[in-house]
Amino acid sequence: MRTRFAPSPTGPLHLGHAYAAILAHDMAHASGGQFLLRIEDIDQSRARPAWETQIYDDLTWLGLTWPTPVLRQSDRLPLYRAALKHLWARGLLYPCTCNRRDIAAAATAPQEGTPLHGPDGIVYPGTCRHIPGTTQPLPDTALRLNAARALNVLRHRPLAKPLWFTETGSTAPQTHTIAPAAFLDTVGDIVLARRDMGTSYHLSVTLDDAAQHITHVTRGTDLFQATQIHVLLQHLLHLPTPTYHHHNLIRDNHGKRLAKRDDARAIATYRAAGDTPHDIRRRVGLA
Ligand code: GLU
């Protein structure tokens, strides 16, 4: 078993991160496997070296170990670009110039009914999908996956089977099948390369889990709906599908999930107040 913890260095790690990291670490070690760390720093406008240093420091203090060198997404931009090129050459991407406001306006037009929300917000209404004449990605545009085409390509492969993944986060392992019609309605044409980044969370995480040979992806239930995107990308890019284990989120006293800016629950705050690593384990229910 190979698991991973994949934080973004955009703020202090809090109790929710401690839970995710310790869970991934303990699951791997309980089966004689390996725990890996990955720094998800594609959002260079928010990532800071100081937060990355603090991640290493907090996790080491918690007693976790991982092989080095650590994979950092900012070192892998050429690989993300190569995957985009491959999808582009197969006619599965199109450039999109819409901003959030354009999307909200198009999706709430009277003839559209109530806009549906998917893993990335409002399901894209398709405004830029059929703009003809683009033979190569333009600079300064986002690239979206043409989901209908992608699903169609997969449906017409020899021996095509439904897309599915195994989820072990609930009590008994479950198989989740991805229905193409539901995918189009509730996920749609997601952005695979953001204008400002040249990649996206979905593309990078899919490529990196495969590159790190992750067998069990452990992460919060907030990312459950995104998993169908990752499984679709795995099939398009000929990558294996790991097992997924979506765990509950640690919440504050008011039932709200913890945020990066919630310094009161930062691991460093508990540390400074005299907590031991065991106290942190106890706080998140993994002692
Ligand atoms: N980088 C993501 C986060 O900090 C985690 C993504 C994942 O585990 O797939 O929320």
CSV table of C-alpha atoms and ligand atoms in Angstrom, one decimal:
chain,number,residue,atom,x,y,z
A,1,MET,CA,0.0,0.0,0.0
A,2,ARG,CA,1.2,3.5,-0.9
A,3,THR,CA,-0.6,6.5,0.5
A,4,ARG,CA,0.1,10.2,0.3
A,5,PHE,CA,-0.6,13.5,2.0
A,6,ALA,CA,-0.7,16.3,-0.5
A,7,PRO,CA,-1.0,19.7,1.2
A,8,SER,CA,-0.8,23.1,-0.5
A,9,PRO,CA,1.7,25.5,1.1
A,10,THR,CA,-0.8,28.3,1.3
A,11,GLY,CA,-1.2,28.6,5.1
A,12,PRO,CA,-0.5,26.7,8.4
A,13,LEU,CA,-1.5,23.1,8.7
A,14,HIS,CA,-4.4,22.7,11.1
A,15,LEU,CA,-6.0,19.8,13.0
A,16,GLY,CA,-7.8,18.7,9.8
A,17,HIS,CA,-4.4,18.3,8.0
A,18,ALA,CA,-3.0,16.5,11.0
A,19,TYR,CA,-5.9,14.0,10.8
A,20,ALA,CA,-5.4,13.5,7.0
A,21,ALA,CA,-1.6,13.1,7.3
A,22,ILE,CA,-1.7,10.7,10.3
A,23,LEU,CA,-4.4,8.6,8.8
A,24,ALA,CA,-2.5,8.2,5.5
A,25,HIS,CA,0.7,7.5,7.4
A,26,ASP,CA,-0.9,4.9,9.8
A,27,MET,CA,-2.8,3.1,7.0
A,28,ALA,CA,0.4,2.6,5.0
A,29,HIS,CA,2.4,1.5,8.0
A,30,ALA,CA,-0.2,-0.9,9.3
A,31,SER,CA,0.1,-2.8,6.1
A,32,GLY,CA,3.9,-2.5,5.8
A,33,GLY,CA,3.5,0.0,3.0
A,34,GLN,CA,4.9,3.5,2.4
A,35,PHE,CA,3.6,7.0,3.1
A,36,LEU,CA,4.5,9.8,0.7
A,37,LEU,CA,4.4,13.5,0.8
A,38,ARG,CA,3.6,15.8,-2.1
A,39,ILE,CA,3.6,19.6,-2.1
A,40,GLU,CA,0.7,20.9,-4.2
A,41,ASP,CA,2.1,24.3,-5.1
A,42,ILE,CA,0.7,25.0,-8.6
A,43,ASP,CA,-1.0,28.1,-7.4
A,44,GLN,CA,2.1,30.2,-7.3
A,45,SER,CA,0.1,33.3,-6.4
A,46,ARG,CA,-0.7,31.7,-3.0
A,47,ALA,CA,2.1,29.2,-2.3
A,48,ARG,CA,4.9,30.4,0.0
A,49,PRO,CA,8.3,28.8,0.8
A,50,ALA,CA,7.8,29.6,4.5
A,51,TRP,CA,4.6,27.5,4.6
A,52,GLU,CA,6.3,24.6,2.8
A,53,THR,CA,9.1,24.7,5.5
A,54,GLN,CA,6.5,24.7,8.2
A,55,ILE,CA,4.7,21.7,6.6
A,56,TYR,CA,8.0,19.7,6.9
A,57,ASP,CA,8.5,20.9,10.4
A,58,ASP,CA,5.0,20.2,11.7
A,59,LEU,CA,4.8,16.7,10.1
A,60,THR,CA,8.3,15.8,11.4
A,61,TRP,CA,7.2,17.0,14.9
A,62,LEU,CA,4.1,14.7,14.6
A,63,GLY,CA,6.5,11.8,14.1
A,64,LEU,CA,5.8,11.2,10.4
A,65,THR,CA,8.5,10.2,8.0
A,66,TRP,CA,8.5,10.0,4.2
A,67,PRO,CA,11.0,9.4,1.4
A,68,THR,CA,12.8,12.3,-0.1
A,69,PRO,CA,13.1,14.1,-2.4
A,70,VAL,CA,9.5,15.2,-2.0
A,71,LEU,CA,7.5,15.6,-5.2
A,72,ARG,CA,6.6,19.3,-5.8
A,73,GLN,CA,4.0,20.1,-8.4
A,74,SER,CA,5.8,23.3,-9.5
A,75,ASP,CA,8.7,21.1,-10.7
A,76,ARG,CA,6.3,19.1,-13.0
A,77,LEU,CA,4.8,21.8,-15.2
A,78,PRO,CA,6.4,20.3,-18.4
A,79,LEU,CA,4.7,16.9,-17.6
A,80,TYR,CA,1.3,18.5,-17.2
A,81,ARG,CA,1.8,20.4,-20.4
A,82,ALA,CA,2.7,17.2,-22.2
A,83,ALA,CA,-0.5,15.6,-21.0
A,84,LEU,CA,-2.5,18.6,-22.2
A,85,LYS,CA,-0.9,18.4,-25.6
A,86,HIS,CA,-1.8,14.8,-25.9
A,87,LEU,CA,-5.5,15.5,-25.0
A,88,TRP,CA,-5.5,18.6,-27.3
A,89,ALA,CA,-4.2,16.5,-30.2
A,90,ARG,CA,-7.1,14.1,-29.7
A,91,GLY,CA,-9.6,17.0,-30.0
A,92,LEU,CA,-10.7,16.6,-26.3
A,93,LEU,CA,-9.9,20.2,-25.2
A,94,TYR,CA,-11.0,23.6,-26.1
A,95,PRO,CA,-10.0,27.1,-25.1
A,96,CYS,CA,-12.3,29.1,-22.8
A,97,THR,CA,-12.2,32.8,-22.2
A,98,CYS,CA,-15.2,32.9,-19.7
A,99,ASN,CA,-14.6,34.3,-16.3
A,100,ARG,CA,-16.8,33.4,-13.2
A,101,ARG,CA,-19.2,36.3,-13.9
A,102,ASP,CA,-19.7,35.2,-17.6
A,103,ILE,CA,-20.4,31.6,-16.4
A,104,ALA,CA,-22.9,32.7,-13.7
A,105,ALA,CA,-24.7,35.0,-16.2
A,106,ALA,CA,-24.9,32.3,-18.9
A,107,ALA,CA,-26.0,29.6,-16.4
A,108,THR,CA,-28.7,31.7,-14.8
A,109,ALA,CA,-30.2,32.9,-18.1
A,110,PRO,CA,-34.0,32.3,-17.9
A,111,GLN,CA,-34.0,29.5,-20.5
A,112,GLU,CA,-31.4,27.5,-18.6
A,113,GLY,CA,-33.4,26.7,-15.4
A,114,THR,CA,-31.7,26.4,-12.1
A,115,PRO,CA,-27.9,26.2,-12.5
A,116,LEU,CA,-26.4,23.0,-11.2
A,117,HIS,CA,-23.3,23.0,-9.0
A,118,GLY,CA,-20.5,20.5,-9.6
A,119,PRO,CA,-17.1,19.9,-8.0
A,120,ASP,CA,-15.8,23.2,-9.4
A,121,GLY,CA,-18.8,25.4,-8.8
A,122,ILE,CA,-21.5,26.1,-11.5
A,123,VAL,CA,-21.5,23.4,-14.2
A,124,TYR,CA,-20.1,25.1,-17.3
A,125,PRO,CA,-22.9,26.0,-19.7
A,126,GLY,CA,-20.7,25.4,-22.7
A,127,THR,CA,-20.4,29.0,-24.0
A,128,CYS,CA,-16.9,28.5,-25.6
A,129,ARG,CA,-17.4,24.8,-26.6
A,130,HIS,CA,-18.3,25.4,-30.2
A,131,ILE,CA,-16.3,28.4,-31.2
A,132,PRO,CA,-14.7,27.3,-34.4
A,133,GLY,CA,-11.3,28.0,-35.9
A,134,THR,CA,-8.9,27.4,-33.0
A,135,THR,CA,-6.2,25.1,-34.1
A,136,GLN,CA,-3.9,25.5,-31.1
A,137,PRO,CA,-4.3,26.7,-27.5
A,138,LEU,CA,-4.2,30.4,-27.3
A,139,PRO,CA,-2.0,32.1,-24.7
A,140,ASP,CA,-3.9,33.5,-21.8
A,141,THR,CA,-7.0,31.2,-22.1
A,142,ALA,CA,-8.1,28.3,-19.9
A,143,LEU,CA,-8.5,24.9,-21.5
A,144,ARG,CA,-11.6,22.8,-20.8
A,145,LEU,CA,-12.2,19.2,-21.3
A,146,ASN,CA,-15.0,18.4,-23.8
A,147,ALA,CA,-16.6,15.9,-21.5
A,148,ALA,CA,-19.1,14.6,-24.0
A,149,ARG,CA,-16.4,13.8,-26.5
A,150,ALA,CA,-14.1,12.3,-23.9
A,151,LEU,CA,-16.9,10.0,-22.6
A,152,ASN,CA,-17.7,9.1,-26.2
A,153,VAL,CA,-14.1,8.2,-27.0
A,154,LEU,CA,-14.0,5.9,-24.0
A,155,ARG,CA,-17.4,4.3,-24.8
A,156,HIS,CA,-16.1,3.3,-28.2
A,157,ARG,CA,-12.9,1.7,-27.1
A,158,PRO,CA,-12.7,-2.1,-27.7
A,159,LEU,CA,-14.0,-3.9,-24.7
A,160,ALA,CA,-15.2,-0.7,-23.2
A,161,LYS,CA,-16.5,-1.1,-19.6
A,162,PRO,CA,-18.2,1.4,-17.4
A,163,LEU,CA,-15.9,3.7,-15.4
A,164,TRP,CA,-15.8,2.9,-11.7
A,165,PHE,CA,-13.7,3.1,-8.6
A,166,THR,CA,-13.6,1.5,-5.2
A,167,GLU,CA,-14.3,3.6,-2.1
A,168,THR,CA,-13.2,2.3,1.3
A,169,GLY,CA,-13.9,5.4,3.4
A,170,SER,CA,-17.3,4.1,4.5
A,171,THR,CA,-17.7,0.9,6.6
A,172,ALA,CA,-17.6,-1.6,3.7
A,173,PRO,CA,-15.7,-1.1,0.5
A,174,GLN,CA,-18.1,0.1,-2.2
A,175,THR,CA,-17.9,0.3,-6.0
A,176,HIS,CA,-19.0,3.6,-7.5
A,177,THR,CA,-19.9,3.5,-11.2
A,178,ILE,CA,-19.7,6.7,-13.2
A,179,ALA,CA,-22.7,7.2,-15.4
A,180,PRO,CA,-21.9,9.3,-18.5
A,181,ALA,CA,-25.2,11.2,-18.5
A,182,ALA,CA,-24.9,12.1,-14.8
A,183,PHE,CA,-21.3,13.2,-15.4
A,184,LEU,CA,-22.4,15.6,-18.2
A,185,ASP,CA,-25.2,17.0,-16.0
A,186,THR,CA,-23.4,17.4,-12.7
A,187,VAL,CA,-19.7,17.8,-13.7
A,188,GLY,CA,-19.6,18.9,-17.3
A,189,ASP,CA,-16.6,20.5,-19.1
A,190,ILE,CA,-14.1,21.1,-16.3
A,191,VAL,CA,-11.1,23.3,-16.6
A,192,LEU,CA,-7.9,21.2,-17.1
A,193,ALA,CA,-5.5,24.2,-17.5
A,194,ARG,CA,-6.2,27.4,-15.6
A,195,ARG,CA,-5.2,30.5,-17.4
A,196,ASP,CA,-2.9,31.6,-14.6
A,197,MET,CA,-1.4,28.2,-13.9
A,198,GLY,CA,-1.1,26.2,-17.1
A,199,THR,CA,-2.6,23.2,-15.2
A,200,SER,CA,-5.3,22.5,-12.7
A,201,TYR,CA,-5.8,20.6,-9.5
A,202,HIS,CA,-7.6,17.8,-11.3
A,203,LEU,CA,-5.0,17.2,-14.0
A,204,SER,CA,-2.0,17.5,-11.6
A,205,VAL,CA,-3.4,15.3,-8.9
A,206,THR,CA,-4.3,12.5,-11.4
A,207,LEU,CA,-0.8,12.6,-13.0
A,208,ASP,CA,1.0,12.8,-9.7
A,209,ASP,CA,-0.9,10.0,-8.0
A,210,ALA,CA,0.1,7.8,-10.9
A,211,ALA,CA,3.7,9.0,-11.0
A,212,GLN,CA,4.0,8.3,-7.3
A,213,HIS,CA,2.4,4.8,-7.7
A,214,ILE,CA,-0.2,5.7,-5.1
A,215,THR,CA,-2.4,2.7,-4.4
A,216,HIS,CA,-4.8,4.3,-1.9
A,217,VAL,CA,-5.8,8.0,-2.1
A,218,THR,CA,-6.9,9.1,1.3
A,219,ARG,CA,-8.4,12.6,1.5
A,220,GLY,CA,-11.5,14.5,2.8
A,221,THR,CA,-15.1,13.8,1.7
A,222,ASP,CA,-15.1,17.3,0.2
A,223,LEU,CA,-13.2,15.7,-2.7
A,224,PHE,CA,-15.4,12.7,-3.3
A,225,GLN,CA,-17.3,14.3,-6.2
A,226,ALA,CA,-14.0,15.2,-7.9
A,227,THR,CA,-13.0,11.6,-8.0
A,228,GLN,CA,-15.1,10.9,-11.0
A,229,ILE,CA,-13.1,13.5,-12.9
A,230,HIS,CA,-9.9,11.8,-11.9
A,231,VAL,CA,-11.1,8.4,-13.0
A,232,LEU,CA,-12.1,9.8,-16.4
A,233,LEU,CA,-8.7,11.4,-16.8
A,234,GLN,CA,-7.0,8.1,-15.8
A,235,HIS,CA,-8.8,6.3,-18.6
A,236,LEU,CA,-8.0,9.1,-21.1
A,237,LEU,CA,-4.3,9.1,-20.2
A,238,HIS,CA,-4.0,5.3,-19.7
A,239,LEU,CA,-3.2,5.5,-16.0
A,240,PRO,CA,-4.2,3.1,-13.2
A,241,THR,CA,-7.1,3.9,-10.9
A,242,PRO,CA,-6.1,3.7,-7.2
A,243,THR,CA,-8.5,2.8,-4.4
A,244,TYR,CA,-10.1,5.9,-2.8
A,245,HIS,CA,-10.6,6.4,0.9
A,246,HIS,CA,-12.5,9.7,1.6
A,247,HIS,CA,-12.5,10.5,5.3
A,248,ASN,CA,-14.7,12.8,7.4
A,249,LEU,CA,-13.5,16.4,7.9
A,250,ILE,CA,-12.5,17.7,11.2
A,251,ARG,CA,-14.9,20.5,12.2
A,252,ASP,CA,-14.9,23.3,14.7
A,253,ASN,CA,-17.2,23.6,17.6
A,254,HIS,CA,-19.9,25.1,15.4
A,255,GLY,CA,-19.7,22.3,12.9
A,256,LYS,CA,-17.8,24.3,10.3
A,257,ARG,CA,-14.9,22.7,8.5
A,258,LEU,CA,-11.5,24.1,9.4
A,259,ALA,CA,-9.9,26.6,7.0
A,260,LYS,CA,-6.3,27.5,6.5
A,261,ARG,CA,-6.9,30.9,8.1
A,262,ASP,CA,-8.2,29.2,11.3
A,263,ASP,CA,-4.9,29.8,13.1
A,264,ALA,CA,-6.5,28.9,16.4
A,265,ARG,CA,-6.4,25.3,15.3
A,266,ALA,CA,-3.1,25.4,13.6
A,267,ILE,CA,-0.7,22.5,14.7
A,268,ALA,CA,1.9,25.2,15.5
A,269,THR,CA,-0.5,26.9,17.9
A,270,TYR,CA,-1.1,23.7,19.8
A,271,ARG,CA,2.6,23.0,19.8
A,272,ALA,CA,3.4,26.5,21.2
A,273,ALA,CA,0.7,25.9,23.9
A,274,GLY,CA,2.5,22.7,25.1
A,275,ASP,CA,0.6,19.9,23.3
A,276,THR,CA,2.6,16.8,22.5
A,277,PRO,CA,2.2,14.9,19.2
A,278,HIS,CA,0.2,12.3,21.2
A,279,ASP,CA,-2.2,15.1,22.3
A,280,ILE,CA,-2.7,16.0,18.6
A,281,ARG,CA,-3.5,12.4,17.8
A,282,ARG,CA,-6.0,12.3,20.7
A,283,ARG,CA,-7.6,15.6,19.5
A,284,VAL,CA,-8.3,14.1,16.0
A,285,GLY,CA,-9.3,10.7,17.3
A,286,LEU,CA,-6.3,8.7,16.1
A,287,ALA,CA,-4.5,8.1,19.4
B,1,GLU,N1,-4.0,19.7,-2.1
B,1,GLU,C1,-5.3,19.4,-1.7
B,1,GLU,C2,-5.6,20.1,-0.4
B,1,GLU,O1,-4.7,20.7,0.2
B,1,GLU,C3,-5.4,17.9,-1.4
B,1,GLU,C4,-5.8,17.2,-2.7
B,1,GLU,C5,-5.9,15.7,-2.6
B,1,GLU,O2,-5.6,15.1,-1.5
B,1,GLU,O3,-6.3,15.1,-3.6
B,1,GLU,O4,-6.8,20.2,-0.1
